[in-house]
XYZ file of C-alpha atoms in Angstrom:
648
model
C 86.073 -7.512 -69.483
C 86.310 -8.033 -73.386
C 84.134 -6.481 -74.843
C 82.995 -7.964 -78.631
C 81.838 -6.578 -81.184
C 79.310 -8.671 -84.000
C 79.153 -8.371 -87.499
C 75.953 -9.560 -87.140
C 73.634 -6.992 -86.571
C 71.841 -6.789 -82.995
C 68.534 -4.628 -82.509
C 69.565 -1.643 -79.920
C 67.867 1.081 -78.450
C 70.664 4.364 -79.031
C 71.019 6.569 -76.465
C 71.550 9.834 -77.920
C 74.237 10.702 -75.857
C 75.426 7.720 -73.777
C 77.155 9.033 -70.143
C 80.182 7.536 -71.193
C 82.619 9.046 -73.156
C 85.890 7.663 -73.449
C 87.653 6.455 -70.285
C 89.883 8.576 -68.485
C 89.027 11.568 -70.714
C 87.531 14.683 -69.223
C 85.024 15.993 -71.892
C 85.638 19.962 -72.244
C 82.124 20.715 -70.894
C 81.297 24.275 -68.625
C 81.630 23.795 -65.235
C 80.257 26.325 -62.377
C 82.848 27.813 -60.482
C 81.445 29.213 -57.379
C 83.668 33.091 -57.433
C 85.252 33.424 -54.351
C 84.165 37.279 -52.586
C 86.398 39.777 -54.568
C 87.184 41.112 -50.966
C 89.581 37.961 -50.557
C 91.730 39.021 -52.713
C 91.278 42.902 -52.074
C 94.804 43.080 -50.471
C 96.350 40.825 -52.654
C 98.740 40.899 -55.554
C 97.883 40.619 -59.303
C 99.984 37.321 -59.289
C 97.936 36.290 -56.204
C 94.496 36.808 -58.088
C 95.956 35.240 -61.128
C 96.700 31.570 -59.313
C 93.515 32.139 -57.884
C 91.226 32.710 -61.166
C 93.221 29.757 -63.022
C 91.924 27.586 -59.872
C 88.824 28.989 -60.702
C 89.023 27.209 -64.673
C 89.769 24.067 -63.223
C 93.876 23.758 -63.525
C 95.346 22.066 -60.903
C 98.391 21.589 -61.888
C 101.035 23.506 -63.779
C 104.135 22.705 -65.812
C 106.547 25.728 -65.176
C 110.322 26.805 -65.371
C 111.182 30.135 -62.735
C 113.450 33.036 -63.789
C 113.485 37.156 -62.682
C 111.171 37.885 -65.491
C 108.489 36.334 -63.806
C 110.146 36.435 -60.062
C 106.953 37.975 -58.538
C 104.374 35.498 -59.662
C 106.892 32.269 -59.039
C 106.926 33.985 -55.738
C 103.194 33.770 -55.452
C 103.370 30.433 -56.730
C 105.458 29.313 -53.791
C 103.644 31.476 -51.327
C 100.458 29.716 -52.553
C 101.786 25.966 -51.930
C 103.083 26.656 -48.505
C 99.965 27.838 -47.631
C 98.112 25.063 -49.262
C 96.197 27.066 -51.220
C 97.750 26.681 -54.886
C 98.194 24.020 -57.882
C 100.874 21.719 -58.019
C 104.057 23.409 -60.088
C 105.986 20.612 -62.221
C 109.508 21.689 -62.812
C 110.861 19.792 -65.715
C 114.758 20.667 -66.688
C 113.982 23.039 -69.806
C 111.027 25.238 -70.913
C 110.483 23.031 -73.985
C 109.461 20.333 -71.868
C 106.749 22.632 -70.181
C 105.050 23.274 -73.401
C 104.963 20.312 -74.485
C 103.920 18.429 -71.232
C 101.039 21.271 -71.234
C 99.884 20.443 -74.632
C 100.174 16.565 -73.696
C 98.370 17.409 -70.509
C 95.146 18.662 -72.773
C 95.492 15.884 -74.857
C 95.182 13.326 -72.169
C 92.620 14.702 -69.769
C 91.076 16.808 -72.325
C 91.437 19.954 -69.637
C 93.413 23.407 -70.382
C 97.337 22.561 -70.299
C 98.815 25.444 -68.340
C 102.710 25.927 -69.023
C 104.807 29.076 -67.230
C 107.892 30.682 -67.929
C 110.416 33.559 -67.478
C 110.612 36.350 -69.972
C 112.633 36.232 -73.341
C 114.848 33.441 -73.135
C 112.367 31.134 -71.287
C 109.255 32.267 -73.218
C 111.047 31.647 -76.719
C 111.971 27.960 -75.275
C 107.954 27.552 -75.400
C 107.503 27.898 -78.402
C 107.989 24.350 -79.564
C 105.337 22.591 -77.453
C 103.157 25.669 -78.118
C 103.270 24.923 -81.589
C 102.832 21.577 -80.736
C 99.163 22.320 -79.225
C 98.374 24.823 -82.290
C 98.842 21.973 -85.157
C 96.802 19.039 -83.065
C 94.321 21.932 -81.710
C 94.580 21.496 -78.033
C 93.752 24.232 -75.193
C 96.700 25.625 -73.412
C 97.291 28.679 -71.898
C 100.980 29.909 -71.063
C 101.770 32.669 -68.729
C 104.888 34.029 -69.213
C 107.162 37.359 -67.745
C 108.353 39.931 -69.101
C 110.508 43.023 -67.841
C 108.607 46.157 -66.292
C 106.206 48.419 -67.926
C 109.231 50.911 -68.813
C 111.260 48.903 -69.815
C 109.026 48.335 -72.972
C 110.541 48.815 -76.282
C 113.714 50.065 -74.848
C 116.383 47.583 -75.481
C 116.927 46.669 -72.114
C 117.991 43.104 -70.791
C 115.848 40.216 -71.497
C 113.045 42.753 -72.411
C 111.497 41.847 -76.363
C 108.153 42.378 -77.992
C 106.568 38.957 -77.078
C 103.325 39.411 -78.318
C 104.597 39.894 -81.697
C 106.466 36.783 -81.020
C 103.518 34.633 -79.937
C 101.580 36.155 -82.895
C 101.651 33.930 -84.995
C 101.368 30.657 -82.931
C 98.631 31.959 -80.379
C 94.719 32.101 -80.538
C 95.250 35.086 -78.277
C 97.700 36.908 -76.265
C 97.752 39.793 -74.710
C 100.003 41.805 -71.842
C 98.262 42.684 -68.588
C 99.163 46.413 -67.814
C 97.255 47.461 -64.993
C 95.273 45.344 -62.722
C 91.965 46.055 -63.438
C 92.615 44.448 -66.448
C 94.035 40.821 -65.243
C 90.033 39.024 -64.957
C 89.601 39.698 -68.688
C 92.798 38.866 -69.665
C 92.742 35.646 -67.777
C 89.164 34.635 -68.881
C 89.809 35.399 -71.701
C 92.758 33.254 -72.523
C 91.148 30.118 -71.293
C 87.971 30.550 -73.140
C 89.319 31.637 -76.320
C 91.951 28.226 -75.708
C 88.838 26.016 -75.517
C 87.004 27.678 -78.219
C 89.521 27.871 -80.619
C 91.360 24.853 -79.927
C 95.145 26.301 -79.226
C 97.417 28.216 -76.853
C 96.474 31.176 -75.658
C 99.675 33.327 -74.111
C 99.121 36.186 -71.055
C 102.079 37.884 -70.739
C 102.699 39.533 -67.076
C 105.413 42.393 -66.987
C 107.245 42.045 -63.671
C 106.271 45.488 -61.702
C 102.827 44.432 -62.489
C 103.003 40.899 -61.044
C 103.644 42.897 -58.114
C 100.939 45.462 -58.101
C 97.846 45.409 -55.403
C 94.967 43.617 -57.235
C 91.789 45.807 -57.236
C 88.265 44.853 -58.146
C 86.735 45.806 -61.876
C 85.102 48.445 -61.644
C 81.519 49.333 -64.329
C 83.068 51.983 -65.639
C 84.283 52.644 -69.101
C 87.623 50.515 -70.297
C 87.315 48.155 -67.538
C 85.680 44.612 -68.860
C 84.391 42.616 -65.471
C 84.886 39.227 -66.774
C 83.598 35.440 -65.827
C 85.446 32.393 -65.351
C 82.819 30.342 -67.014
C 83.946 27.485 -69.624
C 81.842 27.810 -72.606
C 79.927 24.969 -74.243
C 81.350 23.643 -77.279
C 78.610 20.843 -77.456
C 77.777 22.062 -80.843
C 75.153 20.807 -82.880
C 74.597 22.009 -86.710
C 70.861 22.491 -87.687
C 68.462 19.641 -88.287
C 68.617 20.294 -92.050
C 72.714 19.840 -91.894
C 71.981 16.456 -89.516
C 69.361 14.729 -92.206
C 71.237 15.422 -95.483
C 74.533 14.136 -93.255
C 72.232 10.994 -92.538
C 70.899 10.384 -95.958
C 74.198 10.435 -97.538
C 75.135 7.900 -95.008
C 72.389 5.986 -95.751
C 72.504 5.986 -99.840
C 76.403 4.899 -99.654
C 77.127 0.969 -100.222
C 80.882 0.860 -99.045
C 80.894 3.395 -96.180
C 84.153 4.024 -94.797
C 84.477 6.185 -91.180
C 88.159 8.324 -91.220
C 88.624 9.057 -87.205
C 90.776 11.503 -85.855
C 91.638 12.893 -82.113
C 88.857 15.390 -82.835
C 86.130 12.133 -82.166
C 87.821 11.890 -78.689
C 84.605 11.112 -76.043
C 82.888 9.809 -79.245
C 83.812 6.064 -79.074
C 80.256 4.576 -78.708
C 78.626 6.776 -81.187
C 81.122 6.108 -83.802
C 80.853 2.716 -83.253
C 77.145 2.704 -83.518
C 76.774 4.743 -86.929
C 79.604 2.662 -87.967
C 77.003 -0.481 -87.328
C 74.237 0.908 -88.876
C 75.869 1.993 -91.674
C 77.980 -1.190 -92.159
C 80.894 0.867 -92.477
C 84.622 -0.122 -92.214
C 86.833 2.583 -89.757
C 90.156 4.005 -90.119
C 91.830 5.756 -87.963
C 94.335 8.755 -88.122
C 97.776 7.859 -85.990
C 96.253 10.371 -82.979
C 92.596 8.935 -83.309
C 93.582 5.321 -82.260
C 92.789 5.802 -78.935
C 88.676 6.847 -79.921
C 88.562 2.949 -81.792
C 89.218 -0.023 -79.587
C 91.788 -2.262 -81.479
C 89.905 -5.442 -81.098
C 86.973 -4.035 -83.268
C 87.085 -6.405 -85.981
C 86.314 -3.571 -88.969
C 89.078 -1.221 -87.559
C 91.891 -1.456 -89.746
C 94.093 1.213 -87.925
C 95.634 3.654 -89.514
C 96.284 5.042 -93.337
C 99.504 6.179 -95.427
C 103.008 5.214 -95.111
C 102.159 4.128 -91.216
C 99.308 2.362 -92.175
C 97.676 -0.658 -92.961
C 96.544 -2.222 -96.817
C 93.235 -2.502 -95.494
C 93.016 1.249 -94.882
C 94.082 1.458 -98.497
C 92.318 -0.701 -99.437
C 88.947 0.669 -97.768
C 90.332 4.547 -99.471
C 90.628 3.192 -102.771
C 87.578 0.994 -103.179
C 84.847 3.480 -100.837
C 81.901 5.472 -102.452
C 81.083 7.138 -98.711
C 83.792 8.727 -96.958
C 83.058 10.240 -93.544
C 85.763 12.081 -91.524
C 85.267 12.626 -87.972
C 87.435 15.305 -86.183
C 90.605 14.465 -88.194
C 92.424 16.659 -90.084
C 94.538 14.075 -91.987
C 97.112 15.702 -94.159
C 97.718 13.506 -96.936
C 96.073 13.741 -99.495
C 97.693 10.981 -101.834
C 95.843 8.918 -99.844
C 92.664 10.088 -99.801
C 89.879 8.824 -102.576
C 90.536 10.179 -106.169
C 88.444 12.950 -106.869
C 84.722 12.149 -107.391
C 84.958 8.823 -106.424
C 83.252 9.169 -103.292
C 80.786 11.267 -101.681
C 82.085 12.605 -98.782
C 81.295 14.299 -95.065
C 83.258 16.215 -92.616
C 82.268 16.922 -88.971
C 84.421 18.757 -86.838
C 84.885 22.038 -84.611
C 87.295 23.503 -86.536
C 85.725 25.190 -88.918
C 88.654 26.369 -91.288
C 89.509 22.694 -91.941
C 86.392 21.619 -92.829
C 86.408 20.479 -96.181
C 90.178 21.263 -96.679
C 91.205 17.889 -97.696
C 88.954 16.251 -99.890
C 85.794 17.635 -101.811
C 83.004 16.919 -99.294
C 79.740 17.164 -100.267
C 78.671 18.583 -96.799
C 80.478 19.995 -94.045
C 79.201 20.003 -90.385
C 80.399 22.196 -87.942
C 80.100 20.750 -84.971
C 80.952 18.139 -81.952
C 81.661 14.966 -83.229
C 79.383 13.162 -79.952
C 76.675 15.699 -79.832
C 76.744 15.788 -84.137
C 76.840 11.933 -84.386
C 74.314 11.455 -81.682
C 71.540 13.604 -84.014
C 72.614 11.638 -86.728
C 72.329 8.103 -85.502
C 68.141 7.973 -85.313
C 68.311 8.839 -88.870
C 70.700 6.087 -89.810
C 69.056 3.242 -91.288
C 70.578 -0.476 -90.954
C 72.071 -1.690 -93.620
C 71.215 -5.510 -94.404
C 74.289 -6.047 -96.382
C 77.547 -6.285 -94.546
C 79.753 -7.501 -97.449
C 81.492 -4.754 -97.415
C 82.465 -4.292 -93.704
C 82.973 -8.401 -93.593
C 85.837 -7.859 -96.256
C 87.095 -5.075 -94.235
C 87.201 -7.489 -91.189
C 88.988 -10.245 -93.315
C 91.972 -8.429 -94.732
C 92.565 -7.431 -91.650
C 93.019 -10.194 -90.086
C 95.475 -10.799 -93.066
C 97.168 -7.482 -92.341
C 98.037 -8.721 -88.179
C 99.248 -11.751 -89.769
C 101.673 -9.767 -91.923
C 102.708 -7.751 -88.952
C 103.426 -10.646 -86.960
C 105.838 -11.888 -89.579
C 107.746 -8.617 -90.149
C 108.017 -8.673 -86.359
C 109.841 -12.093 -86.805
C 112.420 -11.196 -89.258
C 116.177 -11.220 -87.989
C 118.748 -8.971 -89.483
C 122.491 -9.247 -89.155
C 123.091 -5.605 -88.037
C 121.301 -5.741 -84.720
C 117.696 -6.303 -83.172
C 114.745 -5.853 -85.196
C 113.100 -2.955 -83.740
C 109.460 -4.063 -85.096
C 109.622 -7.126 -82.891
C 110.691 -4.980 -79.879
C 107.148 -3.251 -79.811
C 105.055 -5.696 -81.109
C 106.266 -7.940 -77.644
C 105.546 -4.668 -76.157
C 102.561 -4.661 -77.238
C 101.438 -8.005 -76.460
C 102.002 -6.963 -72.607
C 100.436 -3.983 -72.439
C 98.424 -4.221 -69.057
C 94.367 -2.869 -69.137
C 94.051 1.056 -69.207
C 98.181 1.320 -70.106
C 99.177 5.019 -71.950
C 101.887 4.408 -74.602
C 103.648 7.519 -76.147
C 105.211 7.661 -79.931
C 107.862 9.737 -80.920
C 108.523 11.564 -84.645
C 110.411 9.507 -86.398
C 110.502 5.869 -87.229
C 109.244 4.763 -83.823
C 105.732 6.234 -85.037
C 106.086 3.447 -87.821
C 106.334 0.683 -85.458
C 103.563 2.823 -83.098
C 101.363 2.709 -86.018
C 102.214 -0.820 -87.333
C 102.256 -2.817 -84.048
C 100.672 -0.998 -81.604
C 96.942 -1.647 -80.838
C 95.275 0.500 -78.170
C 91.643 -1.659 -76.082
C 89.466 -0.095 -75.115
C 90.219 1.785 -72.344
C 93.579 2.253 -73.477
C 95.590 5.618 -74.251
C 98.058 7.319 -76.627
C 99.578 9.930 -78.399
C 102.229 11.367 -79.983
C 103.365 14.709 -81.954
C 101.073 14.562 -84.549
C 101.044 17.519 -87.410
C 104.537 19.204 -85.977
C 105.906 15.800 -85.286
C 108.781 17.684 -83.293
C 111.296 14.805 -82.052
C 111.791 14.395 -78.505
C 108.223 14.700 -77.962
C 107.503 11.290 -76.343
C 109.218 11.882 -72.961
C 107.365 14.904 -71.816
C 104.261 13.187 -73.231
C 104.601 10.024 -71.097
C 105.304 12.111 -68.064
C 102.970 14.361 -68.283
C 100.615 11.259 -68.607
C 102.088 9.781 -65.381
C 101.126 13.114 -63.150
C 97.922 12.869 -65.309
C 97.184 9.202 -64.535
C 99.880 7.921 -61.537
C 97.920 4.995 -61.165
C 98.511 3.747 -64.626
C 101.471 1.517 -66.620
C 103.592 4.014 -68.859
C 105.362 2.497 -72.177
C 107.803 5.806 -73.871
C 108.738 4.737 -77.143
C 112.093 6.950 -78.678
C 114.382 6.933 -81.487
C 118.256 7.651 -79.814
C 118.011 10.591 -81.729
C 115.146 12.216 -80.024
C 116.482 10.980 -76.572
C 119.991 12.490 -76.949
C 117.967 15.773 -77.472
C 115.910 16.339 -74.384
C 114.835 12.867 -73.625
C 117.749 11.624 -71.662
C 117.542 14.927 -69.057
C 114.163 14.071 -68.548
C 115.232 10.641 -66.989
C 116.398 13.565 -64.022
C 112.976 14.910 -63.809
C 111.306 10.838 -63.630
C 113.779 10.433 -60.776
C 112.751 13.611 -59.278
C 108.669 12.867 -59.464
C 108.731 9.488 -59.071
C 107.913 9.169 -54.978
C 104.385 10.848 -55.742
C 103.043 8.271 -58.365
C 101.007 5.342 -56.964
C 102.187 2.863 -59.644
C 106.018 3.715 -60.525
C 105.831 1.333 -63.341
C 107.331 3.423 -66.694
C 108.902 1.869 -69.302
C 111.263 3.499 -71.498
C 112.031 1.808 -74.824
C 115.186 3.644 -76.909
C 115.454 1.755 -80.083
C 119.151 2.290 -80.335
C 120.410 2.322 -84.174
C 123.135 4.603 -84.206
C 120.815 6.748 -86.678
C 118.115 9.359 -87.526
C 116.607 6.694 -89.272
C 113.428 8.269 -90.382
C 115.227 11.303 -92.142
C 117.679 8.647 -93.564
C 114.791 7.157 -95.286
C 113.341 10.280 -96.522
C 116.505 10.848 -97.950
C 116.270 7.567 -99.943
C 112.420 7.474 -100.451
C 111.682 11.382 -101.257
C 114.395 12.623 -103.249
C 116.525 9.774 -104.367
C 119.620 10.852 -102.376
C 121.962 8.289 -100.358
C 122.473 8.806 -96.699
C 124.642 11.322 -95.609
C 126.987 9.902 -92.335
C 128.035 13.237 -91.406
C 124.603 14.348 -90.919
C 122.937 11.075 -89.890
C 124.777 9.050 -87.843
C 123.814 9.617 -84.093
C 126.727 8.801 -81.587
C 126.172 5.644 -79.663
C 125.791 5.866 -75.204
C 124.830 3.232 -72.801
C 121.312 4.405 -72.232
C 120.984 1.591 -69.985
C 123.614 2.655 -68.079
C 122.517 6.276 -67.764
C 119.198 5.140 -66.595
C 121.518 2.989 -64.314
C 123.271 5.631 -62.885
C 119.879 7.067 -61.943
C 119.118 4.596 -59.490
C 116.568 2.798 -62.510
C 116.667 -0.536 -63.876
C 118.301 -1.265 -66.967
C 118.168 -3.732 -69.670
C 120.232 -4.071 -72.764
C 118.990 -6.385 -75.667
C 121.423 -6.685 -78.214
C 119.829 -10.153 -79.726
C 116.638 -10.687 -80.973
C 116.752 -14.113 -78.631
C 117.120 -11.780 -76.010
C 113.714 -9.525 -76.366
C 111.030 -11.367 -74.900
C 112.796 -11.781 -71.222
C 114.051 -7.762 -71.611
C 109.962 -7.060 -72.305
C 108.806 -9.203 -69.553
C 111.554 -8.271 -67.013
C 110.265 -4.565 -67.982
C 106.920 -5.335 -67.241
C 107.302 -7.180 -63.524
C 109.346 -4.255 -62.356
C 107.187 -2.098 -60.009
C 109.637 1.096 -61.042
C 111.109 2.794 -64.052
C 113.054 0.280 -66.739
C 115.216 1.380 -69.649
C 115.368 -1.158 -72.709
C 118.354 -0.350 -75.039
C 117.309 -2.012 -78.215
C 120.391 -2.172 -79.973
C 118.337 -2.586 -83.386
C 119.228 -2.377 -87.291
C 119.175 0.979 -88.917
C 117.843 -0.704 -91.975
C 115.075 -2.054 -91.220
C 112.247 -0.200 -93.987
C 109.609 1.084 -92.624
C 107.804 -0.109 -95.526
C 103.991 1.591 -96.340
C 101.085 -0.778 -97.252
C 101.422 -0.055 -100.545
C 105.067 0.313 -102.581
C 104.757 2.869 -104.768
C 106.694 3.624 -107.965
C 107.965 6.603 -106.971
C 109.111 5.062 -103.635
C 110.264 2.016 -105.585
C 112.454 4.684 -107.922
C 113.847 7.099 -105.762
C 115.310 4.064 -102.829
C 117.024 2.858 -106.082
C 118.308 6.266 -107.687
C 119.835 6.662 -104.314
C 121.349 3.080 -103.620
C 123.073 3.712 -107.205
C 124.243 7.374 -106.113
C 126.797 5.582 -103.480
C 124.649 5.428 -100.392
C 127.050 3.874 -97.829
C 124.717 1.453 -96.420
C 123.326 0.326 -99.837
C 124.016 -3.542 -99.194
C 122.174 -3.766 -95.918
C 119.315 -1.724 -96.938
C 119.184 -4.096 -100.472
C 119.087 -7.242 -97.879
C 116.664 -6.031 -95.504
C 114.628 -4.473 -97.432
C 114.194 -7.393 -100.002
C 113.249 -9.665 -96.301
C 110.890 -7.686 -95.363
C 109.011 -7.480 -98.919
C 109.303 -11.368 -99.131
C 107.788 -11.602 -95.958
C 104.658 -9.438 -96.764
C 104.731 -11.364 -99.744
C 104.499 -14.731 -98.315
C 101.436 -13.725 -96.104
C 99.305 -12.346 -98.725
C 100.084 -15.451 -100.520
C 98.831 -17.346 -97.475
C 96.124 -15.359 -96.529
C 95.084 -15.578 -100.309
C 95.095 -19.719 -100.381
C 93.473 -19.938 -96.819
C 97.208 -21.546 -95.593
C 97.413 -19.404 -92.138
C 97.308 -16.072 -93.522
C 93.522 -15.443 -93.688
C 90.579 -15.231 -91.963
């Protein structure tokens, strides 16, 4: 059911912390485990108490890659699963996929992503989707082999000093050399993971694996450990919550900046947004915490924004930014403009981006929840009805840019935006780096309900196909939409068609769409060519060889649709969406379509044209298309100005 949400002001009675949080999100509360006897697992391996305590934190399934290094635990592993008493082991076709389908795996579910791999070669292939959790603070833990205990530091084969490799991108890690120490080491990891928001790495050398598991004993050196999740429900004192509230309350044009960190938080944002008659942006990862059909949400900020979102930065006195770490500063207020409030659990980013005036650590539910009573309702909603206006303007613009043809192939805007228009209730839709998270940010809206995510601070390419698997195995019941630059898929992407086909038997609904927009480019880093430094595109580097991705996906036994007209898009969308299976749409789109921010700056404005005068080879498309597109946001605002269509 729609749900709708008033300008007008209705009298509520707030719950302080409503039992819902958002759907299909596991809030990262403790939860008792009930310790098995130690005595089980008296005659058992290291490995075998390892599986064991993991089951213990709650993972049920892993994302893992075998190899020698850790031959004694994938052995346990297997052991485990015939006997029915393991998790269930994902075996993508490379290690980078692991990682990354771990760290999407915490972003989805909101549990510890659990990745495994061999020793050097296999551990260093982590690294990237380790990263990947570090930058957007999510929980994983990665257990990974190593050669045996004397092997250390001798130059032997595969054998390297992995803790100083996980150094720097780990909140912890740590080699298990005896087994009294595994339970600590273990515990460890996973609480420090979802206290600290990252990866935590246990490395196991390989005669250890091996080695009979004994209890802890109280004696000295020995740590007897618990796997108990710790709360991070925090709350800053009441002091912290009333000066938070009463800078809320004195502002007049309140605007809410809402990140991933707010995840769970969607009715209490919603409410202090109400009280305080406050407009809401949110950060490219936070759009799943706002439903799209919130009237005052005007998406996202920056070059894959909205105007309204500039709009609402330039022209606020209140800023409030809710488990976001937004990283662009250009487009934050100028300084002193507005009075400003951070909340979040990360405590080193608090205040980082903008001079706040107060800076809570703390949960973004549990913190907005003691703030609420001591919001009062503003009468005047001016502000937050002009919000709601130019937005409406702003879908109208999108709509149009969607419509524009091009003579060099399919206009990848209108590719999503009919994608989006079909998106079934509760459907996950994955982004990747590149200019596909334009068109995710410009066209995509997320109801309630609704899920997504992408590579957000490392924006690593390739990113979107282990995320949109991993959110299959997370939620099998659930439509899938993959959205990837050819770029990205000729990395990883395509292999991971293999592990789809592999998987695809133990998903309820096999419904996943794949949509390659297919430009012959790396069209993002093209642009930043043009836009940041005034330099024409470089072929040699840029130009991505074309394949039938619809035939690959073809050969694969999966359906396949190639749209090579703009005519042709709306039957490829809804042919995608009727097929209970996996469908490949090969968007054979322009490379020069711009994905223009809300706002063209000077700079942008100069550098495009220092580099179209330099000799860039596609200079007369990119003049056309580019000109279309700014005609066509021109025309809107025109409309929307003189009440013709355009406006509210």
């Amino acid at each position: 059911m729609l749900r709708i949400y008033p300008l007008a002001r209705a009298e509520t009675t707030v719950n302080p912390l409503p039992a819902r949080a958002h759907p299909g999100y596991v809030s990262r509360v403790p939860v008792m485990h009930r310790q098995p006897p130690f005595e089980r697992l008296f005659m058992a391996t290291v490995s075998d108490f390892v599986i064991q305590r993991i089951k213990e934190w709650g993972v049920t399934r892993v994302f893992g890659y075998p190899g020698d290094g850790a031959g004694e635990f994938d052995g346990a592993l297997g052991k485990a699963e015939r006997d029915g008493t393991g998790v269930q082991y994902i075996r993508p076709t490379h290690e980078e996929i692991c990682g990354l389908m771990a760290t999407a795996h915490a972003k989805f579910t909101g549990e510890v992503g659990v990745c495994i791999a061999t020793s050097s070669p296999g551990a260093f292939h982590l690294l990237n989707g380790l990263y990947d959790a570090q930058m957007d603070n999510q929980p994983v833990v990665a257990i990974v082999g190593q050669q045996g205990l004397n092997a250390l530091g001798t130059f032997t084969m595969q054998e390297s000093n992995l803790e100083r490799v996980f150094a720097d991108v780990a909140v912890y890690v740590q080699t298990i050399v005896s087994p009294e120490q595994a339970q600590a080491v273990v515990d460890t990891a996973f609480r420090t993971a979802l206290v600290r928001l990252g990866p935590a790495v246990i490395v196991i050398p390989h005669d250890v694996q091996g080695m009979k598991m004994v209890e802890p004993a109280p004696e000295n050196w020995v740590s007897r450990s618990s796997a108990i999740a710790p709360s991070t429900a925090v709350v800053p004192p009441e002091a912290e919550i009333l000066a938070a509230a009463r800078l809320i309350n004195e502002g007049k044009k309140v605007t809410f900046l809402v990140g991933h960190g707010a995840t769970g938080a969607t009715d209490e944002v919603l409410e202090a947004a109400r009280l305080a008659g406050a407009g809401i942006i949110t950060a490219l990862r936070g759009k799943q915490v706002v439903p799209s059909d919130v009237p005052f949400h005007t998406q996202q900020l920056g070059l894959l924004g909205s105007l309204p979102s500039l709009h609402q930065i330039t022209d606020c006195d209140t800023l409030v930014l809710l488990g976001t770490n937004y990283p662009y500063g250009q487009f934050l207020p100028k300084t002193g403009q507005a009075r400003a409030v951070q909340i979040d659990l990360k405590p080193e980013q608090l205040g980082l981006r903008y001079p706040t005036e107060l800076n809570l650590w703390g949960d973004v539910r549990a913190t907005l929840a003691a703030i609420i009573p001591h919001l009062e309702a503003k009468p005047d909603l001016s502000w937050q009805q002009k919000v709601a206006t130019e937005m409406v303007e702003w879908e109208n613009e999108m709509a149009a840019q969607a419509e524009l043809t091009y003579d060099d192939g399919v206009n990848p805007r209108r590719v999503i935006h009919e994608v989006n228009k079909r998106l079934p209730a509760r459907a996950i839709v994955t982004a990747d780096a590149g200019t596909t998270a334009d068109w995710y940010g410009h066209h995509i809206r997320l109801r309630d309900g609704m899920l997504g995510d992408l590579s957000g601070r490392l924006a690593t390419m390739m990113a979107s196909m282990p995320y949109a698997i991993a959110a299959k195995f997370a939620y099998p019941e659930r439509t899938v939409v993959c959205t990837i630059g050819d770029g990205a898929f000729q990395m990883l992407g395509m292999n991971e068609l293999i592990t789809i086909k592999k998987y695809l038997s133990s998903w309820s609904n096999p419904q996943l769409i794949i949509v390659v927009i297919h430009n012959n480019d790396l069209g993002q880093v093209s642009w930043e060519m043009r836009t940041e430094d005034g330099n024409p595109v470089w072929r040699t580097a840029q130009d991505v060889e074309s394949v039938d991705y619809a035939g690959w996906a073809e050969l694969l036994g999966f359906t396949g649709i190639r749209v090579r007209d703009d005519s042709e898009v709306e039957a490829a969308v809804d042919a995608a969406f009727s097929t209970q299976g996996v469908t490949l749409i090969d968007a054979y789109c322009s490379r020069n379509v711009p994905p223009l921010p809300p706002h063209i700056t000077f700079e942008f404005a100069k550098n495009t044209a220092k580099a179209l005068l330099k000799g860039d080879p596609l200079a007369l498309g990119v003049v056309r298309d580019s000109a279309e597109a700014l005609v066509s946001e021109g025309v809107e605002r025109v409309k929307g100005k003189l009440g013709l269509g355009g406006g509210a």
